[in-house]
Amino acid sequence: MRLILLGAPGSGKGTQAEFLAAGMGVLSISTGEMLRDAVAAGTDLGNKVRAIMATGELVDDETMADVVRERLGQSDAAAGFILDGYPRTLGQADTLASILEQKDWSLDAVVYIEVPEDELIQRALARQRADDQDEVIRQRQRVYRQQTQPLIDHYRVQGLLCEIDGHQTIDEVAKSVAAALEVTR
Ligand code: ADP
C-alpha cells in the first residue's frame, strides 16, 4: 500500500496517518516530524530549515526532494508507506512521481481530509506547540491554500483522490478513511 495523506494544517491528517499505519502495519513517513527531529538534533538539515519552519513557510522543494528520496530509499519503505506532509507543492508532486517511477512503484490513493478553514484555525489556536503562534497559524493556512490545495485537483484528475469529511470525530474520520480505501483497493 502506498498512500499520500493530504489535508490542511489541523485537519488531523497526522493522527489519521498514525491510525492507518497501526491498522495496516504500514510505515508512516511524516516530513514535518523528520524536520522537527532534525532541528532538535541540530543536524545540517535541521540548521538549514529551522528559521523557515518557524515562519510557517515551506522548506524549498530541492531540500525536501533530498529528504524524501533518501527516506524512500531506505529498505523499510519497500513494503509500502503512508506519506504525511509530502508532497505539499506541485513541484514536490512531480518529484515524487519521478522517484516512484524510478522504483517502478505506483500510488494506491491520495486520501484528502477536508475540513472548513474556520474550524482549522480554531483547532490550531487550541493546540500547544511552540511554533503554533497566531500569525504563524494563519500563515500556514495561507501557504496551504496557495501551494498545497492545487494538489487536490492534480490527484483528482489522476483518479487517485479519496475525499473524506474531516468535520467528524477522530474515530469517525478513521472509519470513513478505512471504508474509502476498501473501495479503492
Ligand atoms: P502540520 O503541523 O501542518 O501538520 P507538518 O508537521 O507537516 O505541519 O510540517 C511542519 C513544517 O515543516 C511545515 O510548516 C513546513 O515548514 C515544514 N515541512 C514539512 N513538510 C514539508 C514539505 N513537504 N515541504 C516543505 N516544507 C515542509
CSV table of C-alpha atoms and ligand atoms in Angstrom, one decimal:
chain,number,residue,atom,x,y,z
A,1,MET,CA,0.0,0.0,0.0
A,2,ARG,CA,1.4,3.4,-1.0
A,3,LEU,CA,-0.7,6.4,0.2
A,4,ILE,CA,-0.5,10.1,0.4
A,5,LEU,CA,-2.4,11.9,3.1
A,6,LEU,CA,-3.5,15.4,2.1
A,7,GLY,CA,-5.1,18.0,4.3
A,8,ALA,CA,-4.6,21.4,5.8
A,9,PRO,CA,-2.7,22.1,8.9
A,10,GLY,CA,-5.0,21.0,11.7
A,11,SER,CA,-7.0,18.6,9.5
A,12,GLY,CA,-6.0,15.7,11.6
A,13,LYS,CA,-4.0,14.0,8.8
A,14,GLY,CA,-1.1,13.2,11.2
A,15,THR,CA,-3.4,11.4,13.5
A,16,GLN,CA,-5.1,9.5,10.7
A,17,ALA,CA,-1.7,8.6,9.3
A,18,GLU,CA,-0.7,7.0,12.6
A,19,PHE,CA,-4.1,5.1,12.8
A,20,LEU,CA,-3.7,3.8,9.2
A,21,ALA,CA,-0.1,2.9,9.9
A,22,ALA,CA,-1.0,1.0,13.0
A,23,GLY,CA,-4.1,-0.6,11.4
A,24,MET,CA,-2.4,-1.8,8.2
A,25,GLY,CA,1.1,-2.3,9.6
A,26,VAL,CA,2.4,0.2,7.1
A,27,LEU,CA,5.2,2.7,7.6
A,28,SER,CA,4.1,6.2,8.2
A,29,ILE,CA,6.5,8.9,7.0
A,30,SER,CA,5.9,12.4,8.3
A,31,THR,CA,8.2,15.0,6.7
A,32,GLY,CA,7.2,17.6,9.4
A,33,GLU,CA,8.3,15.2,12.1
A,34,MET,CA,11.5,14.3,10.3
A,35,LEU,CA,12.3,18.0,10.0
A,36,ARG,CA,11.4,18.7,13.7
A,37,ASP,CA,13.7,15.8,14.7
A,38,ALA,CA,16.5,17.3,12.5
A,39,VAL,CA,16.0,20.7,14.1
A,40,ALA,CA,16.1,19.2,17.6
A,41,ALA,CA,19.2,17.2,16.8
A,42,GLY,CA,21.0,20.2,15.4
A,43,THR,CA,21.9,18.4,12.1
A,44,ASP,CA,22.9,20.3,9.0
A,45,LEU,CA,19.4,19.8,7.7
A,46,GLY,CA,17.9,21.0,10.9
A,47,ASN,CA,20.0,24.1,10.9
A,48,LYS,CA,19.1,24.8,7.3
A,49,VAL,CA,15.3,24.5,7.9
A,50,ARG,CA,14.9,25.9,11.4
A,51,ALA,CA,14.2,29.5,10.5
A,52,ILE,CA,11.9,28.8,7.6
A,53,MET,CA,9.8,26.4,9.6
A,54,ALA,CA,9.4,28.9,12.4
A,55,THR,CA,7.7,31.3,9.9
A,56,GLY,CA,5.1,28.8,8.7
A,57,GLU,CA,6.6,28.9,5.2
A,58,LEU,CA,7.6,25.8,3.3
A,59,VAL,CA,11.1,24.4,3.1
A,60,ASP,CA,12.3,24.6,-0.5
A,61,ASP,CA,11.4,21.8,-2.9
A,62,GLU,CA,15.0,20.8,-3.6
A,63,THR,CA,15.8,20.2,0.1
A,64,MET,CA,12.6,18.2,0.5
A,65,ALA,CA,13.4,16.2,-2.6
A,66,ASP,CA,16.7,15.1,-1.0
A,67,VAL,CA,14.9,14.2,2.3
A,68,VAL,CA,12.2,12.2,0.7
A,69,ARG,CA,14.4,10.4,-1.9
A,70,GLU,CA,16.7,9.4,0.9
A,71,ARG,CA,13.8,8.2,3.1
A,72,LEU,CA,12.1,6.2,0.4
A,73,GLY,CA,15.4,4.6,-0.5
A,74,GLN,CA,15.6,3.0,3.0
A,75,SER,CA,14.7,-0.7,3.0
A,76,ASP,CA,11.6,-0.4,5.2
A,77,ALA,CA,9.9,1.7,2.6
A,78,ALA,CA,9.8,-1.1,0.1
A,79,ALA,CA,6.9,-2.7,1.8
A,80,GLY,CA,4.7,0.4,1.4
A,81,PHE,CA,4.2,3.7,3.2
A,82,ILE,CA,1.9,6.5,4.1
A,83,LEU,CA,3.3,9.9,3.3
A,84,ASP,CA,2.1,12.5,5.7
A,85,GLY,CA,3.0,16.1,4.8
A,86,TYR,CA,4.6,15.3,1.4
A,87,PRO,CA,4.0,16.4,-1.3
A,88,ARG,CA,2.9,20.0,-0.5
A,89,THR,CA,3.6,21.7,-3.8
A,90,LEU,CA,3.0,20.7,-7.5
A,91,GLY,CA,6.8,20.6,-7.8
A,92,GLN,CA,7.0,18.1,-5.0
A,93,ALA,CA,4.3,16.0,-6.6
A,94,ASP,CA,6.4,15.9,-9.8
A,95,THR,CA,9.5,14.9,-7.8
A,96,LEU,CA,7.6,12.2,-6.0
A,97,ALA,CA,6.2,10.9,-9.3
A,98,SER,CA,9.7,10.6,-10.7
A,99,ILE,CA,11.1,8.9,-7.5
A,100,LEU,CA,8.2,6.4,-7.7
A,101,GLU,CA,8.7,5.8,-11.4
A,102,GLN,CA,12.4,5.0,-11.0
A,103,LYS,CA,11.4,2.4,-8.5
A,104,ASP,CA,8.5,1.1,-10.6
A,105,TRP,CA,6.1,1.9,-7.7
A,106,SER,CA,2.7,3.4,-8.1
A,107,LEU,CA,0.4,5.2,-5.7
A,108,ASP,CA,-2.7,3.4,-4.5
A,109,ALA,CA,-4.6,6.5,-3.3
A,110,VAL,CA,-4.4,10.1,-2.1
A,111,VAL,CA,-6.6,10.5,1.0
A,112,TYR,CA,-7.8,14.1,1.3
A,113,ILE,CA,-9.2,15.1,4.7
A,114,GLU,CA,-11.4,18.1,4.2
A,115,VAL,CA,-12.1,20.5,7.0
A,116,PRO,CA,-13.6,24.0,6.7
A,117,GLU,CA,-10.9,26.7,7.2
A,118,ASP,CA,-12.7,28.4,10.2
A,119,GLU,CA,-12.6,25.2,12.1
A,120,LEU,CA,-8.9,24.6,11.2
A,121,ILE,CA,-8.0,28.0,12.7
A,122,GLN,CA,-10.0,27.2,15.8
A,123,ARG,CA,-8.3,23.8,16.2
A,124,ALA,CA,-4.9,25.2,15.6
A,125,LEU,CA,-5.3,28.0,18.1
A,126,ALA,CA,-6.2,25.4,20.7
A,127,ARG,CA,-3.0,23.4,20.1
A,128,GLN,CA,0.0,23.9,22.3
A,129,ARG,CA,3.0,23.6,20.0
A,130,ALA,CA,5.8,26.1,20.3
A,131,ASP,CA,5.5,27.2,16.6
A,132,ASP,CA,1.8,27.5,16.8
A,133,GLN,CA,1.5,31.2,17.3
A,134,ASP,CA,-1.4,33.1,15.8
A,135,GLU,CA,0.3,34.7,12.9
A,136,VAL,CA,2.2,31.5,12.1
A,137,ILE,CA,-1.0,29.6,12.1
A,138,ARG,CA,-2.6,32.0,9.7
A,139,GLN,CA,0.5,32.0,7.5
A,140,ARG,CA,0.4,28.2,7.3
A,141,GLN,CA,-3.2,28.2,6.2
A,142,ARG,CA,-2.3,30.7,3.5
A,143,VAL,CA,0.6,28.7,2.4
A,144,TYR,CA,-1.6,25.6,2.3
A,145,ARG,CA,-4.3,27.4,0.3
A,146,GLN,CA,-1.8,28.8,-2.3
A,147,GLN,CA,0.7,26.0,-2.6
A,148,THR,CA,-0.8,22.7,-1.5
A,149,GLN,CA,-4.5,23.0,-2.4
A,150,PRO,CA,-3.7,22.7,-6.2
A,151,LEU,CA,-2.6,19.1,-5.4
A,152,ILE,CA,-6.3,18.2,-4.8
A,153,ASP,CA,-7.2,18.7,-8.5
A,154,HIS,CA,-3.8,17.3,-9.6
A,155,TYR,CA,-4.6,13.9,-7.9
A,156,ARG,CA,-8.3,14.1,-8.7
A,157,VAL,CA,-7.7,14.1,-12.4
A,158,GLN,CA,-5.4,11.1,-12.0
A,159,GLY,CA,-8.4,9.3,-10.3
A,160,LEU,CA,-6.4,8.8,-7.1
A,161,LEU,CA,-8.3,11.2,-4.8
A,162,CYS,CA,-10.4,9.8,-1.9
A,163,GLU,CA,-12.2,12.7,-0.3
A,164,ILE,CA,-13.0,12.3,3.4
A,165,ASP,CA,-15.2,14.6,5.5
A,166,GLY,CA,-12.8,15.7,8.3
A,167,HIS,CA,-15.6,17.5,10.2
A,168,GLN,CA,-16.3,14.5,12.3
A,169,THR,CA,-14.7,12.9,15.4
A,170,ILE,CA,-11.3,11.3,15.0
A,171,ASP,CA,-12.8,7.8,15.1
A,172,GLU,CA,-15.5,8.7,12.5
A,173,VAL,CA,-12.8,10.1,10.2
A,174,ALA,CA,-10.8,6.9,10.7
A,175,LYS,CA,-13.8,4.8,9.8
A,176,SER,CA,-14.5,6.9,6.7
A,177,VAL,CA,-10.9,6.6,5.6
A,178,ALA,CA,-10.9,2.8,6.0
A,179,ALA,CA,-14.2,2.5,4.1
A,180,ALA,CA,-12.9,4.6,1.3
A,181,LEU,CA,-9.7,2.6,1.0
A,182,GLU,CA,-11.6,-0.7,0.9
A,183,VAL,CA,-13.5,0.6,-2.1
A,184,THR,CA,-10.2,1.8,-3.7
A,185,ARG,CA,-8.2,-1.4,-3.2
B,1,ADP,P1,1.4,20.5,10.2
B,1,ADP,O1,1.5,20.9,11.6
B,1,ADP,O2,0.7,21.4,9.3
B,1,ADP,O3,0.9,19.1,10.1
B,1,ADP,P2,3.9,19.4,9.5
B,1,ADP,O4,4.2,18.8,10.8
B,1,ADP,O5,3.6,18.5,8.4
B,1,ADP,O6,2.8,20.5,9.6
B,1,ADP,O7,5.2,20.4,9.0
B,1,ADP,C1,5.7,21.4,9.8
B,1,ADP,C2,6.5,22.3,9.0
B,1,ADP,O8,7.6,21.6,8.3
B,1,ADP,C3,5.8,23.0,7.8
B,1,ADP,O9,5.2,24.2,8.2
B,1,ADP,C4,7.0,23.3,6.8
B,1,ADP,O10,7.7,24.4,7.2
B,1,ADP,C5,7.9,22.1,7.0
B,1,ADP,N1,7.5,21.0,6.1
B,1,ADP,C6,7.0,19.8,6.3
B,1,ADP,N2,6.8,19.0,5.2
B,1,ADP,C7,7.2,19.9,4.2
B,1,ADP,C8,7.2,19.7,2.8
B,1,ADP,N3,6.7,18.6,2.2
B,1,ADP,N4,7.6,20.8,2.1
B,1,ADP,C9,8.1,21.9,2.6
B,1,ADP,N5,8.1,22.1,4.0
B,1,ADP,C10,7.7,21.1,4.7
